[in-house]
């Protein structure tokens, strides 16, 4: 039985990847390693926690000894690495936490894998899940290709870029089989309500202001989280060792346009007068160093590995809004305590 270590599986994207792998590959044993930060929540994967091919390991990738011991005990065959600090705004207030988890934590995993796999490297794979933000900000049109030079602009993207470089350096230097994918902005169920879409759903629900950074003109390329999980499955099984695959939905939205669509959908679903939620839009001080536009060219994964997104954005947004409205308990649980403190600090300065 193949033993696969998935890190960050209690978080947003990781929980969808864990679910997909546990349900689809009953001949694999999936180990979900997560330290359960504010962003990790075992509720996200409650439906699969009793499956015989699933084990949860509460551990911190920053603790090299702990990670080494787990590799010794379980002899993982492959790694799919998603654990990270993932929110740009938090990286602006606390960059060191991002360097620790995203850079040092990744190197700890690489070191353990290198040690355990040294006698038969070629039968293993270290899959590093990364972001399109490593490519920087597009100002004059065009798309991010796998060959686009790295140009990270935020502490978050700099930490992810550094981790990508270490993964490739371990491939080049120690011949650890690796694959990297860089994906655009994800949305969907179980996303922590600090990111744009779930934050605004929660605020509309509670009739709180919708804090739009700057003029709302920044552009992001949005992909439904389950489509990202499907892409990770495809890259893990069919990707070529040493290669990079960009993942995206060819689905660019200016923030303000997206927010207006979201307001409309929410008004409909909450039986509010059309236009009511839009009135909550509040322009606040722009994010420091705010990247203007991200846009992924996903042709390589589509042509070489046969992956494509399954959902149109409107459909995905509908499913997402329905999920949040049907899971108000989840929202209430994650938006108490530490979240409220974060929210006050983040938005009171504006
Ligand atoms: P998330 O913040 O929702 O989840 C991160 C998970 O990692 C949490 O469960 C957290 O508890 C865990 N974690 C954090 N620090 C840890 C540590 N030291 N040890 C063990 N576990 C730890 O993040 P996400 O949005 O699901 O992103 C997952 C991965 O995908 C990240 O690597 C991120 O860079 C990448 N990514 C995210 C997006 C996006 O739009 N969210 C897009 C492209 C790539
Ligand atoms: P976010 O979800 O934080 O993702 P990322 O910064 O990784 O792209 O933000 C998406 C866009 O929405 C980004 O341009 C910043 C903007 N934004 C706001 O305007 N207001 C907010 O409160 C947040 C969280 C984001």
PDB file of N, CA, C and O and ligand atoms in Angstrom, residues 7-15 33-41 59-62 81-87 101-102 105 128-133 156 160 181-187 190-192 194-195 222 228, ligand 1:
ATOM      1  N   UNK A   7       0.652  17.298   3.534  1.00  0.00           N
ATOM      2  CA  UNK A   7       0.774  18.283   4.620  1.00  0.00           C
ATOM      3  C   UNK A   7      -0.266  19.386   4.418  1.00  0.00           C
ATOM      4  O   UNK A   7      -0.624  19.711   3.283  1.00  0.00           O
ATOM      5  N   UNK A   8      -0.744  19.934   5.527  1.00  0.00           N
ATOM      6  CA  UNK A   8      -1.722  21.034   5.444  1.00  0.00           C
ATOM      7  C   UNK A   8      -3.113  20.561   5.065  1.00  0.00           C
ATOM      8  O   UNK A   8      -3.933  21.340   4.577  1.00  0.00           O
ATOM      9  N   UNK A   9      -3.407  19.296   5.353  1.00  0.00           N
ATOM     10  CA  UNK A   9      -4.682  18.712   4.923  1.00  0.00           C
ATOM     11  C   UNK A   9      -5.886  19.124   5.749  1.00  0.00           C
ATOM     12  O   UNK A   9      -7.010  18.731   5.431  1.00  0.00           O
ATOM     13  N   UNK A  10      -5.672  19.923   6.804  1.00  0.00           N
ATOM     14  CA  UNK A  10      -6.826  20.441   7.545  1.00  0.00           C
ATOM     15  C   UNK A  10      -7.169  21.863   7.087  1.00  0.00           C
ATOM     16  O   UNK A  10      -8.122  22.464   7.561  1.00  0.00           O
ATOM     17  N   UNK A  11      -6.383  22.371   6.155  1.00  0.00           N
ATOM     18  CA  UNK A  11      -6.632  23.720   5.639  1.00  0.00           C
ATOM     19  C   UNK A  11      -7.609  23.685   4.465  1.00  0.00           C
ATOM     20  O   UNK A  11      -8.237  22.658   4.188  1.00  0.00           O
ATOM     21  N   UNK A  12      -7.682  24.796   3.792  1.00  0.00           N
ATOM     22  CA  UNK A  12      -8.675  24.954   2.719  1.00  0.00           C
ATOM     23  C   UNK A  12      -8.411  23.978   1.560  1.00  0.00           C
ATOM     24  O   UNK A  12      -9.165  23.013   1.350  1.00  0.00           O
ATOM     25  N   UNK A  13      -7.343  24.178   0.825  1.00  0.00           N
ATOM     26  CA  UNK A  13      -7.092  23.342  -0.361  1.00  0.00           C
ATOM     27  C   UNK A  13      -6.722  21.925   0.065  1.00  0.00           C
ATOM     28  O   UNK A  13      -7.222  20.935  -0.504  1.00  0.00           O
ATOM     29  N   UNK A  14      -5.884  21.825   1.105  1.00  0.00           N
ATOM     30  CA  UNK A  14      -5.435  20.506   1.564  1.00  0.00           C
ATOM     31  C   UNK A  14      -6.595  19.585   1.910  1.00  0.00           C
ATOM     32  O   UNK A  14      -6.550  18.388   1.613  1.00  0.00           O
ATOM     33  N   UNK A  15      -7.648  20.124   2.520  1.00  0.00           N
ATOM     34  CA  UNK A  15      -8.776  19.263   2.906  1.00  0.00           C
ATOM     35  C   UNK A  15      -9.460  18.681   1.667  1.00  0.00           C
ATOM     36  O   UNK A  15      -9.891  17.531   1.670  1.00  0.00           O
ATOM     37  N   UNK A  33      -0.775  15.457   7.644  1.00  0.00           N
ATOM     38  CA  UNK A  33       0.027  16.104   8.697  1.00  0.00           C
ATOM     39  C   UNK A  33      -0.323  17.583   8.770  1.00  0.00           C
ATOM     40  O   UNK A  33      -0.193  18.311   7.777  1.00  0.00           O
ATOM     41  N   UNK A  34      -0.762  18.015   9.957  1.00  0.00           N
ATOM     42  CA  UNK A  34      -1.158  19.430  10.098  1.00  0.00           C
ATOM     43  C   UNK A  34      -0.980  19.826  11.563  1.00  0.00           C
ATOM     44  O   UNK A  34      -1.295  19.048  12.461  1.00  0.00           O
ATOM     45  N   UNK A  35      -0.492  21.035  11.786  1.00  0.00           N
ATOM     46  CA  UNK A  35      -0.301  21.488  13.171  1.00  0.00           C
ATOM     47  C   UNK A  35      -1.562  22.187  13.699  1.00  0.00           C
ATOM     48  O   UNK A  35      -1.660  22.483  14.882  1.00  0.00           O
ATOM     49  N   UNK A  36      -2.520  22.401  12.800  1.00  0.00           N
ATOM     50  CA  UNK A  36      -3.783  23.067  13.152  1.00  0.00           C
ATOM     51  C   UNK A  36      -3.560  24.492  13.650  1.00  0.00           C
ATOM     52  O   UNK A  36      -3.804  24.809  14.816  1.00  0.00           O
ATOM     53  N   UNK A  37      -3.068  25.343  12.769  1.00  0.00           N
ATOM     54  CA  UNK A  37      -3.016  26.771  13.057  1.00  0.00           C
ATOM     55  C   UNK A  37      -4.450  27.304  13.008  1.00  0.00           C
ATOM     56  O   UNK A  37      -5.397  26.533  12.780  1.00  0.00           O
ATOM     57  N   UNK A  38      -4.608  28.605  13.107  1.00  0.00           N
ATOM     58  CA  UNK A  38      -5.945  29.207  12.999  1.00  0.00           C
ATOM     59  C   UNK A  38      -6.639  28.763  11.704  1.00  0.00           C
ATOM     60  O   UNK A  38      -7.865  28.701  11.625  1.00  0.00           O
ATOM     61  N   UNK A  39      -5.839  28.449  10.663  1.00  0.00           N
ATOM     62  CA  UNK A  39      -6.416  28.129   9.344  1.00  0.00           C
ATOM     63  C   UNK A  39      -6.718  26.646   9.181  1.00  0.00           C
ATOM     64  O   UNK A  39      -7.359  26.245   8.213  1.00  0.00           O
ATOM     65  N   UNK A  40      -6.254  25.827  10.126  1.00  0.00           N
ATOM     66  CA  UNK A  40      -6.474  24.386  10.012  1.00  0.00           C
ATOM     67  C   UNK A  40      -7.646  23.973  10.886  1.00  0.00           C
ATOM     68  O   UNK A  40      -7.765  24.411  12.024  1.00  0.00           O
ATOM     69  N   UNK A  41      -8.511  23.127  10.362  1.00  0.00           N
ATOM     70  CA  UNK A  41      -9.744  22.815  11.059  1.00  0.00           C
ATOM     71  C   UNK A  41     -10.157  21.386  10.703  1.00  0.00           C
ATOM     72  O   UNK A  41     -10.478  21.114   9.542  1.00  0.00           O
ATOM     73  N   UNK A  59       1.296  17.597  13.779  1.00  0.00           N
ATOM     74  CA  UNK A  59       2.733  17.865  13.891  1.00  0.00           C
ATOM     75  C   UNK A  59       3.061  19.166  13.169  1.00  0.00           C
ATOM     76  O   UNK A  59       2.309  19.638  12.315  1.00  0.00           O
ATOM     77  N   UNK A  60       4.226  19.698  13.549  1.00  0.00           N
ATOM     78  CA  UNK A  60       4.645  21.006  13.045  1.00  0.00           C
ATOM     79  C   UNK A  60       5.820  20.810  12.082  1.00  0.00           C
ATOM     80  O   UNK A  60       6.856  20.262  12.477  1.00  0.00           O
ATOM     81  N   UNK A  61       5.680  21.269  10.847  1.00  0.00           N
ATOM     82  CA  UNK A  61       6.790  21.080   9.892  1.00  0.00           C
ATOM     83  C   UNK A  61       8.015  21.910  10.286  1.00  0.00           C
ATOM     84  O   UNK A  61       9.101  21.713   9.758  1.00  0.00           O
ATOM     85  N   UNK A  62       7.830  22.838  11.225  1.00  0.00           N
ATOM     86  CA  UNK A  62       8.990  23.620  11.692  1.00  0.00           C
ATOM     87  C   UNK A  62       9.849  22.842  12.688  1.00  0.00           C
ATOM     88  O   UNK A  62      10.950  23.284  13.011  1.00  0.00           O
ATOM     89  N   UNK A  81       2.967  18.447  -0.592  1.00  0.00           N
ATOM     90  CA  UNK A  81       3.206  19.452   0.452  1.00  0.00           C
ATOM     91  C   UNK A  81       2.387  20.728   0.214  1.00  0.00           C
ATOM     92  O   UNK A  81       2.647  21.473  -0.726  1.00  0.00           O
ATOM     93  N   UNK A  82       1.394  20.915   1.106  1.00  0.00           N
ATOM     94  CA  UNK A  82       0.574  22.131   1.019  1.00  0.00           C
ATOM     95  C   UNK A  82       0.666  23.002   2.263  1.00  0.00           C
ATOM     96  O   UNK A  82       0.257  24.173   2.219  1.00  0.00           O
ATOM     97  N   UNK A  83       1.152  22.469   3.378  1.00  0.00           N
ATOM     98  CA  UNK A  83       1.152  23.246   4.622  1.00  0.00           C
ATOM     99  C   UNK A  83       1.915  24.551   4.419  1.00  0.00           C
ATOM    100  O   UNK A  83       3.023  24.556   3.886  1.00  0.00           O
ATOM    101  N   UNK A  84       1.295  25.640   4.819  1.00  0.00           N
ATOM    102  CA  UNK A  84       1.943  26.946   4.645  1.00  0.00           C
ATOM    103  C   UNK A  84       1.166  27.996   5.418  1.00  0.00           C
ATOM    104  O   UNK A  84       0.016  27.796   5.781  1.00  0.00           O
ATOM    105  N   UNK A  85       1.829  29.111   5.647  1.00  0.00           N
ATOM    106  CA  UNK A  85       1.122  30.345   5.992  1.00  0.00           C
ATOM    107  C   UNK A  85       0.717  30.915   4.642  1.00  0.00           C
ATOM    108  O   UNK A  85       1.551  31.040   3.741  1.00  0.00           O
ATOM    109  N   UNK A  86      -0.568  31.272   4.496  1.00  0.00           N
ATOM    110  CA  UNK A  86      -1.058  31.516   3.135  1.00  0.00           C
ATOM    111  C   UNK A  86      -1.687  32.890   2.881  1.00  0.00           C
ATOM    112  O   UNK A  86      -2.097  33.167   1.761  1.00  0.00           O
ATOM    113  N   UNK A  87      -1.765  33.742   3.911  1.00  0.00           N
ATOM    114  CA  UNK A  87      -2.491  35.001   3.676  1.00  0.00           C
ATOM    115  C   UNK A  87      -1.550  36.205   3.557  1.00  0.00           C
ATOM    116  O   UNK A  87      -0.805  36.523   4.493  1.00  0.00           O
ATOM    117  N   UNK A 101       7.683  28.866   8.384  1.00  0.00           N
ATOM    118  CA  UNK A 101       6.878  27.723   7.922  1.00  0.00           C
ATOM    119  C   UNK A 101       7.116  27.437   6.439  1.00  0.00           C
ATOM    120  O   UNK A 101       7.343  26.292   6.040  1.00  0.00           O
ATOM    121  N   UNK A 102       7.061  28.479   5.623  1.00  0.00           N
ATOM    122  CA  UNK A 102       7.076  28.232   4.175  1.00  0.00           C
ATOM    123  C   UNK A 102       8.463  27.850   3.660  1.00  0.00           C
ATOM    124  O   UNK A 102       8.576  27.024   2.750  1.00  0.00           O
ATOM    125  N   UNK A 105      10.223  25.181   7.007  1.00  0.00           N
ATOM    126  CA  UNK A 105       9.363  23.990   7.117  1.00  0.00           C
ATOM    127  C   UNK A 105       9.486  23.112   5.881  1.00  0.00           C
ATOM    128  O   UNK A 105       9.567  21.874   5.974  1.00  0.00           O
ATOM    129  N   UNK A 128       5.472  19.677  -4.561  1.00  0.00           N
ATOM    130  CA  UNK A 128       5.360  20.942  -3.836  1.00  0.00           C
ATOM    131  C   UNK A 128       4.271  21.804  -4.477  1.00  0.00           C
ATOM    132  O   UNK A 128       4.329  22.110  -5.675  1.00  0.00           O
ATOM    133  N   UNK A 129       3.286  22.179  -3.654  1.00  0.00           N
ATOM    134  CA  UNK A 129       2.151  22.964  -4.155  1.00  0.00           C
ATOM    135  C   UNK A 129       2.435  24.448  -3.919  1.00  0.00           C
ATOM    136  O   UNK A 129       2.621  24.879  -2.780  1.00  0.00           O
ATOM    137  N   UNK A 130       2.475  25.217  -4.999  1.00  0.00           N
ATOM    138  CA  UNK A 130       2.813  26.633  -4.859  1.00  0.00           C
ATOM    139  C   UNK A 130       1.793  27.528  -5.566  1.00  0.00           C
ATOM    140  O   UNK A 130       0.724  27.070  -5.992  1.00  0.00           O
ATOM    141  N   UNK A 131       2.152  28.775  -5.674  1.00  0.00           N
ATOM    142  CA  UNK A 131       1.211  29.814  -6.089  1.00  0.00           C
ATOM    143  C   UNK A 131       1.713  30.587  -7.305  1.00  0.00           C
ATOM    144  O   UNK A 131       2.925  30.670  -7.537  1.00  0.00           O
ATOM    145  N   UNK A 132       0.781  31.178  -8.021  1.00  0.00           N
ATOM    146  CA  UNK A 132       1.175  32.023  -9.164  1.00  0.00           C
ATOM    147  C   UNK A 132       1.811  33.341  -8.692  1.00  0.00           C
ATOM    148  O   UNK A 132       2.432  34.056  -9.479  1.00  0.00           O
ATOM    149  N   UNK A 133       1.671  33.647  -7.383  1.00  0.00           N
ATOM    150  CA  UNK A 133       2.160  34.942  -6.900  1.00  0.00           C
ATOM    151  C   UNK A 133       3.682  35.053  -6.962  1.00  0.00           C
ATOM    152  O   UNK A 133       4.231  36.150  -6.899  1.00  0.00           O
ATOM    153  N   UNK A 156       4.734  37.031   1.588  1.00  0.00           N
ATOM    154  CA  UNK A 156       4.156  35.703   1.314  1.00  0.00           C
ATOM    155  C   UNK A 156       4.749  35.119   0.040  1.00  0.00           C
ATOM    156  O   UNK A 156       5.272  34.000   0.029  1.00  0.00           O
ATOM    157  N   UNK A 160       7.138  31.792  -0.616  1.00  0.00           N
ATOM    158  CA  UNK A 160       6.766  30.667  -1.491  1.00  0.00           C
ATOM    159  C   UNK A 160       7.804  30.506  -2.601  1.00  0.00           C
ATOM    160  O   UNK A 160       8.166  29.383  -2.968  1.00  0.00           O
ATOM    161  N   UNK A 181       3.727  22.704  -8.724  1.00  0.00           N
ATOM    162  CA  UNK A 181       2.658  23.369  -9.486  1.00  0.00           C
ATOM    163  C   UNK A 181       2.390  24.735  -8.864  1.00  0.00           C
ATOM    164  O   UNK A 181       2.521  24.923  -7.651  1.00  0.00           O
ATOM    165  N   UNK A 182       2.045  25.684  -9.728  1.00  0.00           N
ATOM    166  CA  UNK A 182       1.780  27.060  -9.295  1.00  0.00           C
ATOM    167  C   UNK A 182       0.370  27.423  -9.738  1.00  0.00           C
ATOM    168  O   UNK A 182       0.087  27.492 -10.938  1.00  0.00           O
ATOM    169  N   UNK A 183      -0.494  27.631  -8.746  1.00  0.00           N
ATOM    170  CA  UNK A 183      -1.919  27.829  -9.064  1.00  0.00           C
ATOM    171  C   UNK A 183      -2.365  29.258  -8.771  1.00  0.00           C
ATOM    172  O   UNK A 183      -1.789  29.966  -7.955  1.00  0.00           O
ATOM    173  N   UNK A 184      -3.424  29.641  -9.459  1.00  0.00           N
ATOM    174  CA  UNK A 184      -4.019  30.967  -9.257  1.00  0.00           C
ATOM    175  C   UNK A 184      -4.916  30.959  -8.011  1.00  0.00           C
ATOM    176  O   UNK A 184      -4.994  29.954  -7.300  1.00  0.00           O
ATOM    177  N   UNK A 185      -5.621  32.060  -7.768  1.00  0.00           N
ATOM    178  CA  UNK A 185      -6.473  32.188  -6.573  1.00  0.00           C
ATOM    179  C   UNK A 185      -7.566  31.127  -6.552  1.00  0.00           C
ATOM    180  O   UNK A 185      -8.310  30.994  -7.519  1.00  0.00           O
ATOM    181  N   UNK A 186      -7.672  30.429  -5.446  1.00  0.00           N
ATOM    182  CA  UNK A 186      -8.734  29.432  -5.280  1.00  0.00           C
ATOM    183  C   UNK A 186      -9.919  30.039  -4.542  1.00  0.00           C
ATOM    184  O   UNK A 186      -9.747  30.941  -3.727  1.00  0.00           O
ATOM    185  N   UNK A 187     -11.099  29.495  -4.802  1.00  0.00           N
ATOM    186  CA  UNK A 187     -12.270  29.845  -3.998  1.00  0.00           C
ATOM    187  C   UNK A 187     -13.097  28.573  -3.843  1.00  0.00           C
ATOM    188  O   UNK A 187     -12.937  27.617  -4.609  1.00  0.00           O
ATOM    189  N   UNK A 190     -15.040  25.885   2.667  1.00  0.00           N
ATOM    190  CA  UNK A 190     -13.994  25.701   3.691  1.00  0.00           C
ATOM    191  C   UNK A 190     -12.832  26.690   3.618  1.00  0.00           C
ATOM    192  O   UNK A 190     -11.813  26.478   4.268  1.00  0.00           O
ATOM    193  N   UNK A 191     -12.968  27.764   2.850  1.00  0.00           N
ATOM    194  CA  UNK A 191     -11.872  28.743   2.834  1.00  0.00           C
ATOM    195  C   UNK A 191     -12.032  29.675   4.034  1.00  0.00           C
ATOM    196  O   UNK A 191     -13.126  30.192   4.296  1.00  0.00           O
ATOM    197  N   UNK A 192     -10.953  29.914   4.735  1.00  0.00           N
ATOM    198  CA  UNK A 192     -11.002  30.731   5.951  1.00  0.00           C
ATOM    199  C   UNK A 192     -11.422  32.165   5.588  1.00  0.00           C
ATOM    200  O   UNK A 192     -10.884  32.745   4.633  1.00  0.00           O
ATOM    201  N   UNK A 194     -10.764  35.106   5.820  1.00  0.00           N
ATOM    202  CA  UNK A 194      -9.856  36.259   5.783  1.00  0.00           C
ATOM    203  C   UNK A 194      -9.554  36.588   4.322  1.00  0.00           C
ATOM    204  O   UNK A 194      -9.150  37.689   3.997  1.00  0.00           O
ATOM    205  N   UNK A 195      -9.766  35.610   3.438  1.00  0.00           N
ATOM    206  CA  UNK A 195      -9.540  35.810   2.004  1.00  0.00           C
ATOM    207  C   UNK A 195     -10.787  36.456   1.408  1.00  0.00           C
ATOM    208  O   UNK A 195     -11.888  36.345   1.953  1.00  0.00           O
ATOM    209  N   UNK A 222      -9.472  33.272 -10.921  1.00  0.00           N
ATOM    210  CA  UNK A 222     -10.078  32.445  -9.866  1.00  0.00           C
ATOM    211  C   UNK A 222     -10.352  31.030 -10.341  1.00  0.00           C
ATOM    212  O   UNK A 222     -10.936  30.824 -11.410  1.00  0.00           O
ATOM    213  N   UNK A 228      -8.766  22.584  -8.468  1.00  0.00           N
ATOM    214  CA  UNK A 228      -7.342  22.574  -8.107  1.00  0.00           C
ATOM    215  C   UNK A 228      -6.964  21.197  -7.553  1.00  0.00           C
ATOM    216  O   UNK A 228      -5.929  20.625  -7.923  1.00  0.00           O
TER     217      UNK A 228
HETATM  218  P1  LIG B   1      -4.653  27.465   4.414  1.00  0.00           P
HETATM  219  O1  LIG B   1      -4.039  28.604   5.145  1.00  0.00           O
HETATM  220  O2  LIG B   1      -6.120  27.356   4.326  1.00  0.00           O
HETATM  221  O3  LIG B   1      -4.155  26.086   5.076  1.00  0.00           O
HETATM  222  C1  LIG B   1      -2.829  25.871   5.449  1.00  0.00           C
HETATM  223  C2  LIG B   1      -2.783  24.629   6.334  1.00  0.00           C
HETATM  224  O4  LIG B   1      -1.406  24.407   6.709  1.00  0.00           O
HETATM  225  C3  LIG B   1      -3.578  24.758   7.636  1.00  0.00           C
HETATM  226  O5  LIG B   1      -4.337  23.605   7.866  1.00  0.00           O
HETATM  227  C4  LIG B   1      -2.509  24.938   8.703  1.00  0.00           C
HETATM  228  O6  LIG B   1      -2.882  24.426   9.961  1.00  0.00           O
HETATM  229  C5  LIG B   1      -1.359  24.137   8.089  1.00  0.00           C
HETATM  230  N1  LIG B   1      -0.059  24.594   8.607  1.00  0.00           N
HETATM  231  C6  LIG B   1       0.393  25.883   8.674  1.00  0.00           C
HETATM  232  N2  LIG B   1       1.592  25.912   9.260  1.00  0.00           N
HETATM  233  C7  LIG B   1       1.934  24.629   9.537  1.00  0.00           C
HETATM  234  C8  LIG B   1       3.055  24.023  10.144  1.00  0.00           C
HETATM  235  N3  LIG B   1       4.083  24.756  10.617  1.00  0.00           N
HETATM  236  N4  LIG B   1       3.082  22.674  10.264  1.00  0.00           N
HETATM  237  C9  LIG B   1       2.037  21.928   9.836  1.00  0.00           C
HETATM  238  N5  LIG B   1       0.928  22.449   9.272  1.00  0.00           N
HETATM  239  C10 LIG B   1       0.881  23.782   9.122  1.00  0.00           C
HETATM  240  O7  LIG B   1      -3.964  27.462   3.003  1.00  0.00           O
HETATM  241  P2  LIG B   1      -4.557  27.069   1.566  1.00  0.00           P
HETATM  242  O8  LIG B   1      -5.213  28.243   0.985  1.00  0.00           O
HETATM  243  O9  LIG B   1      -5.283  25.789   1.682  1.00  0.00           O
HETATM  244  O10 LIG B   1      -3.203  26.839   0.762  1.00  0.00           O
HETATM  245  C11 LIG B   1      -2.575  25.559   0.745  1.00  0.00           C
HETATM  246  C12 LIG B   1      -1.327  25.632  -0.116  1.00  0.00           C
HETATM  247  O11 LIG B   1      -1.676  26.017  -1.446  1.00  0.00           O
HETATM  248  C13 LIG B   1      -0.303  26.669   0.372  1.00  0.00           C
HETATM  249  O12 LIG B   1       0.978  26.124   0.196  1.00  0.00           O
HETATM  250  C14 LIG B   1      -0.533  27.868  -0.535  1.00  0.00           C
HETATM  251  O13 LIG B   1       0.651  28.603  -0.695  1.00  0.00           O
HETATM  252  C15 LIG B   1      -0.946  27.178  -1.826  1.00  0.00           C
HETATM  253  N6  LIG B   1      -1.831  27.974  -2.715  1.00  0.00           N
HETATM  254  C16 LIG B   1      -2.951  28.581  -2.221  1.00  0.00           C
HETATM  255  C17 LIG B   1      -3.795  29.281  -3.088  1.00  0.00           C
HETATM  256  C18 LIG B   1      -5.075  29.930  -2.598  1.00  0.00           C
HETATM  257  O14 LIG B   1      -5.735  30.634  -3.375  1.00  0.00           O
HETATM  258  N7  LIG B   1      -5.497  29.718  -1.372  1.00  0.00           N
HETATM  259  C19 LIG B   1      -3.476  29.380  -4.451  1.00  0.00           C
HETATM  260  C20 LIG B   1      -2.316  28.739  -4.915  1.00  0.00           C
HETATM  261  C21 LIG B   1      -1.502  28.030  -4.033  1.00  0.00           C
END
